[in-house]
Amino acid sequence: MTEPLLSVRDLSVAFHQGGDTSIAVDRVSFDIHPGEVMALVGESGSGKSVTANSILKLLPYPSASHPSGEILFDGKDMLKASEPELRRVRGNDVTMIFQEPMTSLNPLHSIEKQIGEILELHHGINGQAVRIRTLELLNQVGIREPEKRLKAYPHELSGGQRQRVMIAMALANRPKLLIADEPTTALDVTVQAQILDLLRGLKGEHGMSMLFITHDLGIVRKFADRVCVMTKGKIVETGTVEEVFTNPQHAYTRHLLASEPRGEPPPTDPSKPVVMEGKDIRVWFPIKAGFLRKVVDHVKAVDGVDLELRAGETLGVVGESGSGKTTLGLALARLISSQGRIAFIGTDIDKFSFKEMRPFRDRLQVVFQDPYGSLSPRMSVGDIVAEGLKVHERSLSADGRDERVAWALTEVGLDPATRWRYPHEFSGGQRQRIAIARAMVLKPRFVMLDEPTSALDMTVQAQVVDLLRDLQKKHDLAYLFISHDLKVVKALANHVIVMRLGKVVEEGPADQIFQAPKQDYTRALMAAAFHLEAVETEALNQ
């Protein structure tokens, strides 16, 4: 065995706030050898990212400190390195890719300027040489027609393209070690598969080592050589991927491996009433051009979709970003304008104004992807959950509202005594439960769930899926479940429609879609989602 490229020994990280000190990482040790992919896995708050940021001393010092340990990179202790020494390592020998490229890229600078800045700073090249090298990097990471992307700004690129730009920036200086912190979590399964293939190819081409941080064990199984399992600041198990997955020794590892969403959706009953129906639903956004701003074309975000959803049934809507999933859901909820017939509990609502829709809003609710963004940080949980009652059930007394809020929080598995606390005092999974309670307090008939589990750890995902399934059985709810995570859809949906570029490319009973998809595009989605060997990339790229 060669000498380790990176050796973390007995590392601890403490954070100091006021007079309090908390230990985020507790005596962690691991090695990464040249050309090796080491996966660091665990739930949010386990200390994964804090450990990774310690390698390049990117923590908020002096509020962060290291009570013990050393981090040896190429034999040099990074914790004792001076700032000039660290700058020579950062971006040259060790680079990082972060989870959300939109917050990592500068929104005010073009892609060419952001990559060029790295080349100028670390290599001293400028002018035409920078442009040539930038184009080489964009080609290398699979950006199509890179010449047209040089002047683009981050908001003009898709999530997958932004992540490819981040990888290009990380590879600009041919690093020895690449730290990838949840680089695929926010991406569609198809883009996720493409990014992993890209990283695998670049690793082989450049012989670089990787520290891959993730909570997705499916990715670890396919991508990593060795794995460290982390919880509560400690590494509880280390070994090769095969050892850890086939014979896990620690109870927490076994818990993680058993945490994928499982179970079956409640059976459908064709005798139950239709709650939501759509016929030829279209949402077209006009493209205007010229001095008079005439409409020259349309972006057909949703183009001729039909659906029917009964009480107690879940309709899963799947597809890549930009396929029209969320736009379809917003149209059904009458939150954006659309054409075509939309009937809710037998009433045609497609022509209703926002004011005319108000009497229906209590029975037609939405749970969004990011609970932290959809919950007001200035309101207590009790006020957040009670807000809808003040609008739709004005006859309720203050005590009556409080009683309903306590009931709703109990329904979603939260202690009613926590209703005086604020959203930032809860974990991500608890905040999503609060968002579900806000919808449930009005006793809806139809709930649109827009990627409600995509930002959650695997274990929390499984808990939320179980919760949604239990609530559906208890209250006979109709769900429109929008997601790019097909494992979650499989555990919840009775019927599935697959969307691409605004159109339905395949639909049918969930069992049929998952077990025997008919379309190449659907088969490619399934291969990417379930980490199968042969991902039909042609179907995805056409």
Coordinates of N, CA and C in Angstrom, one line a residue, residues 317-410:
V317 N -45.9 12.4 -10.2 CA -45.4 13.1 -11.4 C -43.9 13.1 -11.4
V318 N -43.3 12.5 -12.3 CA -41.8 12.4 -12.3 C -41.3 12.9 -13.6
G319 N -40.0 13.3 -13.6 CA -39.3 13.8 -14.8 C -38.2 14.7 -14.3
E320 N -37.4 15.1 -15.3 CA -36.2 15.9 -15.0 C -36.6 17.4 -14.7
S321 N -35.7 18.2 -14.2 CA -36.0 19.6 -14.0 C -36.3 20.2 -15.4
G322 N -37.3 21.1 -15.4 CA -37.8 21.7 -16.6 C -38.8 20.9 -17.4
S323 N -39.2 19.7 -16.9 CA -40.1 18.9 -17.6 C -41.6 19.4 -17.4
G324 N -41.8 20.2 -16.5 CA -43.2 20.8 -16.3 C -43.9 20.2 -15.1
K325 N -43.2 19.5 -14.3 CA -43.9 18.8 -13.1 C -44.5 19.9 -12.2
T326 N -43.7 20.8 -11.7 CA -44.2 21.8 -10.7 C -45.2 22.7 -11.4
T327 N -45.0 23.1 -12.6 CA -45.9 24.0 -13.4 C -47.3 23.3 -13.5
L328 N -47.3 22.0 -13.7 CA -48.6 21.3 -13.7 C -49.3 21.3 -12.4
G329 N -48.5 21.1 -11.3 CA -49.1 21.2 -10.0 C -49.7 22.5 -9.6
L330 N -48.9 23.6 -10.0 CA -49.4 25.0 -9.7 C -50.7 25.3 -10.5
A331 N -50.7 24.7 -11.8 CA -51.9 24.9 -12.6 C -53.1 24.3 -11.9
L332 N -53.0 23.0 -11.5 CA -54.1 22.3 -10.8 C -54.6 23.0 -9.6
A333 N -53.6 23.6 -8.8 CA -54.0 24.3 -7.6 C -54.4 25.8 -7.9
R334 N -54.5 26.1 -9.2 CA -54.9 27.4 -9.6 C -54.1 28.6 -9.0
L335 N -52.8 28.3 -9.0 CA -51.8 29.3 -8.5 C -51.1 30.0 -9.7
I336 N -51.3 29.4 -10.9 CA -50.9 30.1 -12.1 C -52.0 29.9 -13.2
S337 N -52.0 30.7 -14.2 CA -53.1 30.6 -15.2 C -52.8 29.4 -16.2
S338 N -53.8 28.8 -16.7 CA -53.7 27.7 -17.6 C -54.9 27.6 -18.5
Q339 N -54.8 26.8 -19.5 CA -55.9 26.5 -20.4 C -56.2 25.0 -20.2
G340 N -57.5 24.7 -20.6 CA -57.9 23.3 -20.4 C -58.8 23.2 -19.2
R341 N -59.5 22.1 -19.1 CA -60.5 21.9 -18.0 C -59.8 21.4 -16.8
I342 N -60.1 22.0 -15.6 CA -59.7 21.5 -14.3 C -60.9 21.5 -13.4
A343 N -61.2 20.3 -12.9 CA -62.4 20.1 -12.0 C -61.9 19.6 -10.7
F344 N -62.4 20.3 -9.6 CA -62.0 19.9 -8.2 C -63.3 19.6 -7.5
I345 N -63.4 18.3 -7.1 CA -64.6 17.8 -6.4 C -65.9 18.1 -7.2
G346 N -65.8 17.9 -8.5 CA -66.9 18.0 -9.4 C -67.2 19.4 -9.9
T347 N -66.4 20.4 -9.4 CA -66.7 21.8 -9.8 C -65.5 22.3 -10.8
D348 N -65.9 22.8 -11.9 CA -64.9 23.3 -12.9 C -64.3 24.6 -12.3
I349 N -63.0 24.6 -12.1 CA -62.4 25.8 -11.4 C -61.4 26.4 -12.4
D350 N -61.3 26.0 -13.6 CA -60.2 26.5 -14.5 C -60.4 27.9 -14.9
K351 N -61.7 28.4 -14.8 CA -62.0 29.8 -15.2 C -62.1 30.7 -13.9
F352 N -61.9 30.1 -12.8 CA -62.1 30.9 -11.5 C -60.9 31.9 -11.3
S353 N -61.2 33.1 -10.8 CA -60.2 34.0 -10.4 C -59.6 33.6 -9.1
F354 N -58.6 34.3 -8.7 CA -58.0 34.0 -7.4 C -59.0 34.2 -6.3
K355 N -59.8 35.3 -6.4 CA -60.9 35.6 -5.4 C -61.9 34.5 -5.4
E356 N -62.3 34.0 -6.6 CA -63.4 33.0 -6.6 C -62.8 31.6 -6.1
M357 N -61.5 31.5 -6.1 CA -60.9 30.2 -5.6 C -60.8 30.2 -4.1
R358 N -61.0 31.3 -3.4 CA -60.8 31.4 -2.0 C -61.6 30.3 -1.2
P359 N -62.9 30.2 -1.5 CA -63.7 29.2 -0.8 C -63.2 27.7 -0.9
F360 N -62.3 27.5 -1.9 CA -61.8 26.1 -2.1 C -60.4 25.9 -1.5
R361 N -59.8 27.0 -1.1 CA -58.4 26.9 -0.7 C -58.2 26.0 0.5
D362 N -59.1 25.9 1.4 CA -58.9 25.1 2.6 C -58.9 23.6 2.3
R363 N -59.6 23.2 1.2 CA -59.6 21.8 0.9 C -58.5 21.5 -0.2
L364 N -57.8 22.5 -0.6 CA -56.8 22.3 -1.7 C -55.5 22.9 -1.2
Q365 N -54.6 22.1 -0.7 CA -53.4 22.6 0.0 C -52.1 22.2 -0.7
V366 N -51.0 22.9 -0.4 CA -49.7 22.7 -1.0 C -48.6 22.6 0.1
V367 N -47.7 21.6 -0.1 CA -46.5 21.5 0.7 C -45.3 21.6 -0.2
F368 N -44.5 22.6 0.1 CA -43.3 22.9 -0.8 C -42.1 22.1 -0.5
Q369 N -41.1 22.2 -1.4 CA -39.8 21.5 -1.3 C -39.0 21.9 -0.1
D370 N -38.9 23.2 0.1 CA -38.0 23.8 1.1 C -38.8 24.3 2.3
P371 N -38.9 23.6 3.4 CA -39.7 24.1 4.5 C -39.1 25.4 5.1
Y372 N -37.8 25.5 5.1 CA -37.2 26.6 5.7 C -37.6 27.9 4.9
G373 N -37.7 27.8 3.6 CA -38.0 28.9 2.8 C -39.5 29.2 2.8
S374 N -40.3 28.2 3.1 CA -41.8 28.5 3.1 C -42.4 28.8 4.5
L375 N -41.6 28.6 5.5 CA -42.0 29.0 6.9 C -41.4 30.3 7.3
S376 N -42.3 31.2 7.8 CA -41.8 32.5 8.2 C -40.9 32.4 9.4
P377 N -39.7 32.9 9.3 CA -38.8 32.8 10.5 C -39.2 33.7 11.7
R378 N -40.1 34.6 11.4 CA -40.6 35.6 12.4 C -41.8 35.2 13.2
M379 N -42.4 34.0 12.8 CA -43.6 33.5 13.4 C -43.3 32.3 14.1
S380 N -44.0 32.1 15.3 CA -43.9 30.8 16.0 C -44.6 29.7 15.2
V381 N -44.3 28.5 15.5 CA -44.9 27.4 14.8 C -46.4 27.4 15.0
G382 N -46.9 27.7 16.2 CA -48.3 27.8 16.4 C -49.0 28.8 15.5
D383 N -48.3 30.0 15.4 CA -48.9 31.0 14.5 C -48.9 30.6 13.0
I384 N -47.8 29.9 12.6 CA -47.7 29.4 11.2 C -48.8 28.4 10.9
V385 N -49.0 27.5 11.8 CA -50.0 26.5 11.6 C -51.4 27.1 11.7
A386 N -51.6 28.0 12.5 CA -53.0 28.6 12.7 C -53.3 29.7 11.7
E387 N -52.4 30.1 10.9 CA -52.6 31.2 9.9 C -53.8 30.9 9.0
G388 N -53.9 29.7 8.4 CA -55.0 29.3 7.5 C -56.3 29.3 8.2
L389 N -56.3 28.9 9.5 CA -57.6 28.9 10.2 C -58.2 30.3 10.4
K390 N -57.3 31.3 10.5 CA -57.8 32.7 10.7 C -58.4 33.2 9.4
V391 N -58.1 32.6 8.3 CA -58.6 33.0 7.0 C -59.9 32.2 6.7
H392 N -59.8 30.9 6.9 CA -60.9 30.0 6.4 C -61.9 29.6 7.5
E393 N -61.5 29.7 8.7 CA -62.5 29.3 9.8 C -62.5 30.5 10.8
R394 N -63.0 31.6 10.4 CA -63.0 32.8 11.3 C -63.9 32.7 12.5
S395 N -64.8 31.7 12.5 CA -65.7 31.6 13.6 C -65.1 30.9 14.8
L396 N -63.9 30.3 14.6 CA -63.2 29.6 15.6 C -62.7 30.6 16.6
S397 N -62.8 30.3 17.9 CA -62.3 31.1 19.0 C -60.8 30.9 19.0
A398 N -60.1 31.7 19.8 CA -58.6 31.6 20.0 C -58.3 30.2 20.6
D399 N -59.1 29.8 21.6 CA -58.9 28.5 22.2 C -59.2 27.4 21.2
G400 N -60.2 27.6 20.3 CA -60.5 26.6 19.3 C -59.4 26.4 18.3
R401 N -58.8 27.6 17.9 CA -57.7 27.5 17.0 C -56.5 26.8 17.6
D402 N -56.2 27.1 18.9 CA -55.1 26.5 19.6 C -55.3 25.0 19.7
E403 N -56.5 24.6 19.9 CA -56.8 23.2 20.0 C -56.6 22.5 18.7
R404 N -57.0 23.1 17.6 CA -56.8 22.5 16.2 C -55.3 22.5 15.9
V405 N -54.5 23.5 16.3 CA -53.1 23.5 16.0 C -52.4 22.4 16.8
A406 N -52.8 22.2 18.0 CA -52.3 21.1 18.8 C -52.6 19.7 18.2
W407 N -53.8 19.6 17.7 CA -54.3 18.4 17.0 C -53.4 18.1 15.7
A408 N -53.2 19.2 14.9 CA -52.4 19.0 13.7 C -51.0 18.6 14.0
L409 N -50.4 19.3 15.0 CA -49.0 18.9 15.3 C -48.9 17.5 15.8
T410 N -49.9 17.0 16.6 CA -49.9 15.7 17.0 C -50.1 14.7 15.8

